[in-house]
Short mmCIF file of C-alpha atoms in Angstrom, two decimals:
data_model
loop_
_atom_site.label_atom_id
_atom_site.label_comp_id
_atom_site.label_asym_id
_atom_site.label_seq_id
_atom_site.Cartn_x
_atom_site.Cartn_y
_atom_site.Cartn_z
CA MET W 97 212.09 47.87 84.29
CA PRO W 98 210.76 46.53 80.95
CA GLY W 99 207.00 46.70 80.47
CA TYR W 100 206.42 42.95 80.57
CA LEU W 101 208.17 42.72 83.96
CA LEU W 102 205.97 45.49 85.35
CA TRP W 103 202.91 43.68 84.01
CA ARG W 104 204.02 40.38 85.56
CA LYS W 105 204.70 42.11 88.90
CA TYR W 106 201.20 43.63 88.75
CA LEU W 107 199.59 40.27 88.01
CA MET W 108 201.46 38.55 90.82
CA THR W 109 200.04 41.00 93.36
CA GLU W 110 196.49 41.30 92.04
CA PRO W 111 193.50 38.99 92.43
CA VAL W 112 193.94 38.06 88.75
CA TYR W 113 196.92 35.94 89.71
CA ARG W 114 195.67 34.47 92.99
CA PRO W 115 191.92 34.90 93.27
CA GLY W 116 190.72 34.14 96.78
CA HIS W 117 187.85 31.98 95.56
CA TYR W 118 190.33 29.36 94.30
CA SER W 119 192.36 28.94 97.48
CA GLN W 120 191.23 28.24 101.01
CA ASP W 121 193.93 30.10 102.92
CA GLU W 122 197.54 31.20 102.64
CA ASN W 123 199.06 27.73 103.12
CA SER W 124 196.53 25.57 101.31
CA ILE W 125 196.78 24.03 97.88
CA GLU W 126 195.18 26.01 95.07
CA CYS W 127 192.72 24.72 92.52
CA ILE W 128 195.13 25.36 89.63
CA GLU W 129 197.74 23.13 91.28
CA VAL W 130 195.27 20.25 91.47
CA ILE W 131 194.20 20.79 87.85
CA ARG W 132 197.86 20.88 86.78
CA GLN W 133 198.41 17.49 88.44
CA LEU W 134 195.23 16.09 86.88
CA CYS W 135 196.50 17.19 83.46
CA LYS W 136 199.65 15.16 84.00
CA GLU W 137 197.56 12.11 84.86
CA HIS W 138 194.73 12.55 82.39
CA GLU W 139 193.14 9.33 81.25
CA ASN W 140 190.48 10.54 78.84
CA ASP W 141 190.26 12.40 75.57
CA PRO W 142 191.18 16.11 75.82
CA TYR W 143 187.58 17.35 75.47
CA THR W 144 186.29 15.12 78.25
CA ASP W 145 189.13 16.10 80.55
CA TYR W 146 188.77 19.80 79.73
CA ASN W 147 185.13 19.68 80.77
CA ARG W 148 185.98 17.64 83.86
CA TYR W 149 188.51 20.28 84.93
CA GLN W 150 186.03 23.08 84.35
CA ALA W 151 183.39 21.31 86.45
CA PHE W 152 186.03 20.66 89.11
CA LYS W 153 186.90 24.37 89.19
CA TYR W 154 183.30 25.37 89.88
CA LEU W 155 182.92 22.71 92.57
CA TRP W 156 186.20 23.78 94.18
CA ARG W 157 185.09 27.38 94.56
CA LEU W 158 181.48 26.53 95.43
CA GLY W 159 179.94 29.46 97.30
CA LYS W 160 183.12 31.54 97.28
CA LYS W 161 182.52 33.62 94.14
CA ASP W 162 178.95 33.32 92.96
CA ASP W 163 175.69 31.87 94.19
CA VAL W 164 176.02 28.18 95.11
CA LEU W 165 173.16 27.12 92.86
CA ASN W 166 174.63 29.00 89.88
CA GLU W 167 178.02 27.39 90.46
CA LEU W 168 176.38 23.96 90.56
CA TYR W 169 174.55 24.72 87.31
CA LYS W 170 177.87 25.72 85.71
CA ALA W 171 179.59 22.54 86.90
CA ARG W 172 176.69 20.44 85.66
CA GLN W 173 176.78 22.16 82.26
CA PHE W 174 180.42 21.22 81.75
CA LEU W 175 179.68 17.63 82.77
CA ASN W 176 176.78 17.64 80.31
CA PHE W 177 179.11 18.82 77.53
CA ALA W 178 181.37 15.84 78.19
CA ILE W 179 178.47 13.38 78.50
CA GLU W 180 176.82 14.58 75.30
CA ALA W 181 180.07 14.33 73.34
CA LEU W 182 180.74 10.80 74.59
CA GLU W 183 177.16 9.73 73.89
CA GLU W 184 177.42 11.11 70.37
CA GLU W 185 180.78 9.41 69.84
CA ARG W 186 179.35 6.09 71.06
CA GLY W 187 176.05 6.41 69.23
CA ILE W 188 174.06 6.59 72.44
CA ARG W 189 171.05 8.84 72.76
CA GLY W 190 170.82 10.99 75.87
CA LYS W 191 168.41 9.69 78.46
CA ASP W 192 167.58 13.13 79.95
#
């Protein structure tokens, strides 16, 4: 079997491919599937949507990988990136 096929087979069976903190159980929808759909329906500039998806990812897995408070901080940071960029683009000073 060619090397790339062995590597793909390895990834498909390891937590790298299907980490438990991104899916609820065997039959539930995974975070990446929701993000894929959101990408198809994106309504904002790419930077805003990228940060939205990152925040979404941390909220999706809340408490399943890292400390809940740390995950909330991470989600908030990505939202702040998007907010700051939009404020700069619009000439608005941050109110925080």
